[in-house]
PDB file of C-alpha atoms in Angstrom:
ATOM      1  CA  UNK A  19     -18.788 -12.977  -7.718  1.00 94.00           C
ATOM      2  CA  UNK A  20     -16.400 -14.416  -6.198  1.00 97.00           C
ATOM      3  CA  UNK A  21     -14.440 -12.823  -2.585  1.00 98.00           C
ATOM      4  CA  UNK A  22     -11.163 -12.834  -4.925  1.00 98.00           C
ATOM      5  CA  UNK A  23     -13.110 -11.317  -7.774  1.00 98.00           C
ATOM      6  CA  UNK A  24     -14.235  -8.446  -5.477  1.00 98.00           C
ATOM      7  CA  UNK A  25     -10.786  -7.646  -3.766  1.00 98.00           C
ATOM      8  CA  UNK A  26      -9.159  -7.940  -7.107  1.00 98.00           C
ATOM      9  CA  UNK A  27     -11.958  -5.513  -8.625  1.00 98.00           C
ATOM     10  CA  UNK A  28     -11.591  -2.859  -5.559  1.00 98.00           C
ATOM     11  CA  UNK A  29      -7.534  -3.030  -5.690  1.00 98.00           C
ATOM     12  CA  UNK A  30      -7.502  -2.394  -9.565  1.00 98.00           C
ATOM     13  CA  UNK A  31     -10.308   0.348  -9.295  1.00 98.00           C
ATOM     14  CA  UNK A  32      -8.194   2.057  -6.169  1.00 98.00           C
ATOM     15  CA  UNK A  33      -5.040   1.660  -8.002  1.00 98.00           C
ATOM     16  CA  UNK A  34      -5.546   2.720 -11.843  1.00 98.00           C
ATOM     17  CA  UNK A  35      -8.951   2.680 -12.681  1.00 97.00           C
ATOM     18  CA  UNK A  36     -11.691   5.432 -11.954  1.00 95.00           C
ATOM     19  CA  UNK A  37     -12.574   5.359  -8.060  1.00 94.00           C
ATOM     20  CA  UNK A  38     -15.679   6.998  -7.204  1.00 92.00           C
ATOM     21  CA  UNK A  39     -14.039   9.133  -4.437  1.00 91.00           C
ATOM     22  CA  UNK A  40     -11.573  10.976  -6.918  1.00 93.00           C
ATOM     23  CA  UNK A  41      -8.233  10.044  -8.905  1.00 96.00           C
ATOM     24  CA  UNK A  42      -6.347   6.394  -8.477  1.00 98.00           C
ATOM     25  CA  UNK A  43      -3.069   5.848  -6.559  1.00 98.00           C
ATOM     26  CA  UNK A  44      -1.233   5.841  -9.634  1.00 98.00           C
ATOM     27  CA  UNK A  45      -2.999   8.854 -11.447  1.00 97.00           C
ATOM     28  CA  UNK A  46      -1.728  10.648  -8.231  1.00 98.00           C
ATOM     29  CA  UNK A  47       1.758   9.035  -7.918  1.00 98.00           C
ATOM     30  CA  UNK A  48       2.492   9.655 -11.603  1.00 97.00           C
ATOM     31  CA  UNK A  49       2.033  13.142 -10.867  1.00 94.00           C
ATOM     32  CA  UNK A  50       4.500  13.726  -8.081  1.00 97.00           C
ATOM     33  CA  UNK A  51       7.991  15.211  -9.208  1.00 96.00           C
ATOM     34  CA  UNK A  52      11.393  13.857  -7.596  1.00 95.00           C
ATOM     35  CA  UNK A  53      11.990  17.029  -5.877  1.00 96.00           C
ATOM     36  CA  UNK A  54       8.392  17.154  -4.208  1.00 97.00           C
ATOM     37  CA  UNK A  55       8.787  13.426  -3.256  1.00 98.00           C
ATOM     38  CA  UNK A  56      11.325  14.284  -0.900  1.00 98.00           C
ATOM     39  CA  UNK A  57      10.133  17.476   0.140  1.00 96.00           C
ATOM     40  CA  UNK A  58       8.717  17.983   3.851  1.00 94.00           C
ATOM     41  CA  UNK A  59       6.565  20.698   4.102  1.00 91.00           C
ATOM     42  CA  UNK A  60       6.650  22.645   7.332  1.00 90.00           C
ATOM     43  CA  UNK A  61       4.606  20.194   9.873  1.00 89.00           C
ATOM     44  CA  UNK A  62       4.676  17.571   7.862  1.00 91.00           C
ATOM     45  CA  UNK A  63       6.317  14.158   9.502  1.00 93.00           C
ATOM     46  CA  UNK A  64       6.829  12.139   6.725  1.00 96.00           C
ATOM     47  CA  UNK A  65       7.945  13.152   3.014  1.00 97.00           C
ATOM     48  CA  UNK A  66       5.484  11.703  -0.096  1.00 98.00           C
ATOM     49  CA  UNK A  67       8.673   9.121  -0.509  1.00 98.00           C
ATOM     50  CA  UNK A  68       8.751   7.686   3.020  1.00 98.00           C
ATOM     51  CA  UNK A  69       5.257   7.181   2.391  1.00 98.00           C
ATOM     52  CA  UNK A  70       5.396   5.313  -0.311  1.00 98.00           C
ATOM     53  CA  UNK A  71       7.746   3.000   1.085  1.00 98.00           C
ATOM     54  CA  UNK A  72       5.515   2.754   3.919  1.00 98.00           C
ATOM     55  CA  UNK A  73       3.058   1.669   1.579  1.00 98.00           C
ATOM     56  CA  UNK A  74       4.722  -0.763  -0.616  1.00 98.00           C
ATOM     57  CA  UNK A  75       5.812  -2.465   3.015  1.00 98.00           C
ATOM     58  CA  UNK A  76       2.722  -2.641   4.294  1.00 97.00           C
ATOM     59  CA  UNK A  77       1.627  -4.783   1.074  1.00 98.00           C
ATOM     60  CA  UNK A  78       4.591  -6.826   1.676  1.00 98.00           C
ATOM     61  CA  UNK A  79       3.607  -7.384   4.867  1.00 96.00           C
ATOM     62  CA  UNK A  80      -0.245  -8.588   3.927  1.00 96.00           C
ATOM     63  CA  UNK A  81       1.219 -10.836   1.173  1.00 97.00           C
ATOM     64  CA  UNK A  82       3.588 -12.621   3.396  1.00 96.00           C
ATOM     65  CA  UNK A  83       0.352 -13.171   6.240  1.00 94.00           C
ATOM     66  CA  UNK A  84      -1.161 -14.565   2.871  1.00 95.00           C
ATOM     67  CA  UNK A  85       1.332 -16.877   2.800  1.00 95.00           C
ATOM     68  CA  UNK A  86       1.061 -18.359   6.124  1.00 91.00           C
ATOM     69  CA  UNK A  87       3.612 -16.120   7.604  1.00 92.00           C
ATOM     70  CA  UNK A  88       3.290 -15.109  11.020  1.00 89.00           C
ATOM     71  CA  UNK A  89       1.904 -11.467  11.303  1.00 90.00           C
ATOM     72  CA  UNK A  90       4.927  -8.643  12.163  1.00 91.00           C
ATOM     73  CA  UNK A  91       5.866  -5.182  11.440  1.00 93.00           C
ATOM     74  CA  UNK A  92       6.954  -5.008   7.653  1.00 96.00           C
ATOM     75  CA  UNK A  93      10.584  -6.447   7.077  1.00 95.00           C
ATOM     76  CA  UNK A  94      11.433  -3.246   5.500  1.00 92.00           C
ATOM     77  CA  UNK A  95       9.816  -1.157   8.797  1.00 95.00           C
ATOM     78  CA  UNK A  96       7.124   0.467   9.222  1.00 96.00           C
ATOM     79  CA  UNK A  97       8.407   3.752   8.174  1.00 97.00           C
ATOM     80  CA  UNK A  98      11.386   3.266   6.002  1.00 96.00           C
ATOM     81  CA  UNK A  99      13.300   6.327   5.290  1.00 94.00           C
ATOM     82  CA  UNK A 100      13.813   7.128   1.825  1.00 96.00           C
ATOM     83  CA  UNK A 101      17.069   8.876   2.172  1.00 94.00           C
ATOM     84  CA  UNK A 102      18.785  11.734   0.480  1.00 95.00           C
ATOM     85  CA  UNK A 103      17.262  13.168  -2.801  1.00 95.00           C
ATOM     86  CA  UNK A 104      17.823  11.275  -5.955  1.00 95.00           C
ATOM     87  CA  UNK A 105      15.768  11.230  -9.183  1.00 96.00           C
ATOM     88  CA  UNK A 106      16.868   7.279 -10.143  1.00 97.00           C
ATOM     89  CA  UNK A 107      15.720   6.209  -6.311  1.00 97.00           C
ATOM     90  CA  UNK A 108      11.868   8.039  -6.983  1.00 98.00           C
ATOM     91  CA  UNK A 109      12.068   6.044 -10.213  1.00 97.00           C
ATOM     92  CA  UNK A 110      12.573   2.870  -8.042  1.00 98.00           C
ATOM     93  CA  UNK A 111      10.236   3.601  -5.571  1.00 98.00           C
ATOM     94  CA  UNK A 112       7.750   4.351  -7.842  1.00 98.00           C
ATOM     95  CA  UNK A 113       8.505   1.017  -9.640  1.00 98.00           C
ATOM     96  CA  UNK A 114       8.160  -1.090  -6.428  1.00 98.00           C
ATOM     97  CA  UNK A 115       4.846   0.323  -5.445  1.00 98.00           C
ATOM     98  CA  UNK A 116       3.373  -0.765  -8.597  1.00 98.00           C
ATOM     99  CA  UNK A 117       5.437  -4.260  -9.168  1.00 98.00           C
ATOM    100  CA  UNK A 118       4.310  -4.994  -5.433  1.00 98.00           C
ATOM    101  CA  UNK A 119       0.554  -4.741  -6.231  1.00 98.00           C
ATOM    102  CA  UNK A 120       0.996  -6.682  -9.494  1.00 98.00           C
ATOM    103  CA  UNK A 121       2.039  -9.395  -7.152  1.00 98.00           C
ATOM    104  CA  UNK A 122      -0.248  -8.445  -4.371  1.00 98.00           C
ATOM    105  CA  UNK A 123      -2.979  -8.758  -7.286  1.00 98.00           C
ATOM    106  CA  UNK A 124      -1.831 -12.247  -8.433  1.00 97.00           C
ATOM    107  CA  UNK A 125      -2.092 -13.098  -4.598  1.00 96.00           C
ATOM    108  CA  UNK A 126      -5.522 -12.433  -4.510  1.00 98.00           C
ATOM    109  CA  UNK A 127      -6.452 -14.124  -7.713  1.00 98.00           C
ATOM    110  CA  UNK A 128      -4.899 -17.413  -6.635  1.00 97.00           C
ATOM    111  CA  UNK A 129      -6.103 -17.309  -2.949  1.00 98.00           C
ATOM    112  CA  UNK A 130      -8.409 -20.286  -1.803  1.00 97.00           C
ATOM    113  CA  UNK A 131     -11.734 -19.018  -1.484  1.00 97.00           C
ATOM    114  CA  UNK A 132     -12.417 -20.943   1.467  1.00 97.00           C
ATOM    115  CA  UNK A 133      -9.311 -19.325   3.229  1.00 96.00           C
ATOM    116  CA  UNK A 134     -10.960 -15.868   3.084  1.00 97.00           C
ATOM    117  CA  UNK A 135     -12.626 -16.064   5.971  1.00 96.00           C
ATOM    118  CA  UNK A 136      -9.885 -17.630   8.194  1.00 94.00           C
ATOM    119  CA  UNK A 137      -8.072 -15.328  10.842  1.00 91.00           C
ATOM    120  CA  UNK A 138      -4.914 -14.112   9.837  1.00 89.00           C
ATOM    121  CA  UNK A 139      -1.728 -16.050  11.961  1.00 78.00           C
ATOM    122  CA  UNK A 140      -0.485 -14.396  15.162  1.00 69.00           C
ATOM    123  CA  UNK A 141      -2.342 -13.306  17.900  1.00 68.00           C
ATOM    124  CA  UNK A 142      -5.236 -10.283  18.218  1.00 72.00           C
ATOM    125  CA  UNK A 143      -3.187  -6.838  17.668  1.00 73.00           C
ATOM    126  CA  UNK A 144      -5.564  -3.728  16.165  1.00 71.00           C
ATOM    127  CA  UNK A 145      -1.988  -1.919  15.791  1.00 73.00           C
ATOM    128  CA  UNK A 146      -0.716  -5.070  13.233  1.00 72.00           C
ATOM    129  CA  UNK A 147      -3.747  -5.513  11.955  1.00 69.00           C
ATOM    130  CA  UNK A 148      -4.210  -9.132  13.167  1.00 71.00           C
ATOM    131  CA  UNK A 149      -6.647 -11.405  14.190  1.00 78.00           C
ATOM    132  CA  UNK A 150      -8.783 -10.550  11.476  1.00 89.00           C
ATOM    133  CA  UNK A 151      -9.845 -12.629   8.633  1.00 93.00           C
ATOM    134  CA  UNK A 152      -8.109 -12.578   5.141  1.00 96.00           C
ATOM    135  CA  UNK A 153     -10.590 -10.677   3.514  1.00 97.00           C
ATOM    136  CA  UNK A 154     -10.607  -8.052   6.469  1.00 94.00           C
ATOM    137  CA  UNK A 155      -7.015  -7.716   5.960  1.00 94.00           C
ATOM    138  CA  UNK A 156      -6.777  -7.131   2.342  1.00 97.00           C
ATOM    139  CA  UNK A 157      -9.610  -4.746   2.068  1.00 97.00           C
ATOM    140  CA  UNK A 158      -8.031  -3.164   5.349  1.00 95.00           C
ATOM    141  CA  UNK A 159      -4.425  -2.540   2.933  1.00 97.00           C
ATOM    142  CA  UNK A 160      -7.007  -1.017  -0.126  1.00 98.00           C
ATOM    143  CA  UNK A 161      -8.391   1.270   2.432  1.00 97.00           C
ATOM    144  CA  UNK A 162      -4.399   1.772   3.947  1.00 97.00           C
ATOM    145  CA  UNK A 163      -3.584   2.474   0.027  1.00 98.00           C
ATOM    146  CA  UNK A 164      -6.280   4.796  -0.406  1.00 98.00           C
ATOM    147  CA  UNK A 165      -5.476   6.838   2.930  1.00 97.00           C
ATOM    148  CA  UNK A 166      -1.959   7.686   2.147  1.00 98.00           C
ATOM    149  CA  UNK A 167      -2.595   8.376  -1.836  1.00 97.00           C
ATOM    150  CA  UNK A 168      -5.146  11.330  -0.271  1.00 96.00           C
ATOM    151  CA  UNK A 169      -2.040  12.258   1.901  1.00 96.00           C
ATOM    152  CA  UNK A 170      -0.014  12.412  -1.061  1.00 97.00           C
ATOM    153  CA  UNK A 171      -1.981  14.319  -3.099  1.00 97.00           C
ATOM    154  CA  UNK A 172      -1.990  17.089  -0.339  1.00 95.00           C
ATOM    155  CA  UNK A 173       1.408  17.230   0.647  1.00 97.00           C
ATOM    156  CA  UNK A 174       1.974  17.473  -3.530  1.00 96.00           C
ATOM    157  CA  UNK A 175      -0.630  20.315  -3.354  1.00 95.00           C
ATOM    158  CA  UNK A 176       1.527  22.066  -0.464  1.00 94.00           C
ATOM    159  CA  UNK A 177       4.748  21.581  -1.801  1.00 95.00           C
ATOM    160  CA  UNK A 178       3.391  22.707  -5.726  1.00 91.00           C
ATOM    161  CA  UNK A 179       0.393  24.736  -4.928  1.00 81.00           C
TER     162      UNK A 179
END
């Protein structure tokens, strides 16, 4: 199997199939009400929709290092906020966190094997992420994806109960 195979299997398997660890970042997502999206529970710093724009930023971010970009803070910031409550804008957000894997997915498909194992473009930086190979990146952004989906679900377990 190929190093695009596997990435592409572990994104897929993270995203909608049937992780071993419990229930995919879109089984989760799917679940999550407007209301609760922009809900911020008592201690909580971020809301489940600043999250998920944190998220779908961060994948930016690894797909433009893919493309030979040099290695930054996501265009959109690190922490975007997500503004006032509005159903239509969840809707959206929801929508860009999958469309952005779709592409991140097609990314990995069509990346030269032999590029895996090349070090990303800018200079070593364990707070961007950089200075690690390819592969090392992209599996870092599954594990990144599979962090905040377990955050989600338990903010969405405060706010709901």
């Amino acid at each position: 199997m190929t190093t695009s195979q596997k990435l592409f299997n572990q994104l897929e398997s993270v995203l909608s199939g049937e992780p071993w660890y419990g229930p995919s970042v879109y089984a989760i997502v799917d679940g999550i009400s407007f209301e609760a999206a922009y809900e911020k529970p008592a201690g909580s710093i971020h809301n489940i929709a600043g999250i998920i724009l944190h998220m779908v930023g961060w994948t930016e971010e690894v797909m433009d290092r893919m493309n030979g970009m040099e290695a930054q803070l996501p265009v959109r910031g690190d922490w975007p906020e997500p503004g006032l409550p509005d159903e239509q804008k969840w809707k959206w957000i929801v929508e860009d966190l999958k469309l952005v894997n779709v592409n991140l997915a097609g990314f990995i498909q069509n990346f030269p094997e032999e590029r895996w194992s090349e070090p990303v473009t800018g200079k070593q930086d364990r707070e961007l992420g950089t200075g690690e190979t390819y592969e090392h990146q992209v599996n870092g952004l599954i594990q990144h994806h599979i962090y905040h989906s377990a955050q989600i679900a338990l903010l969405n377990r405060m706010i709901n109960g």
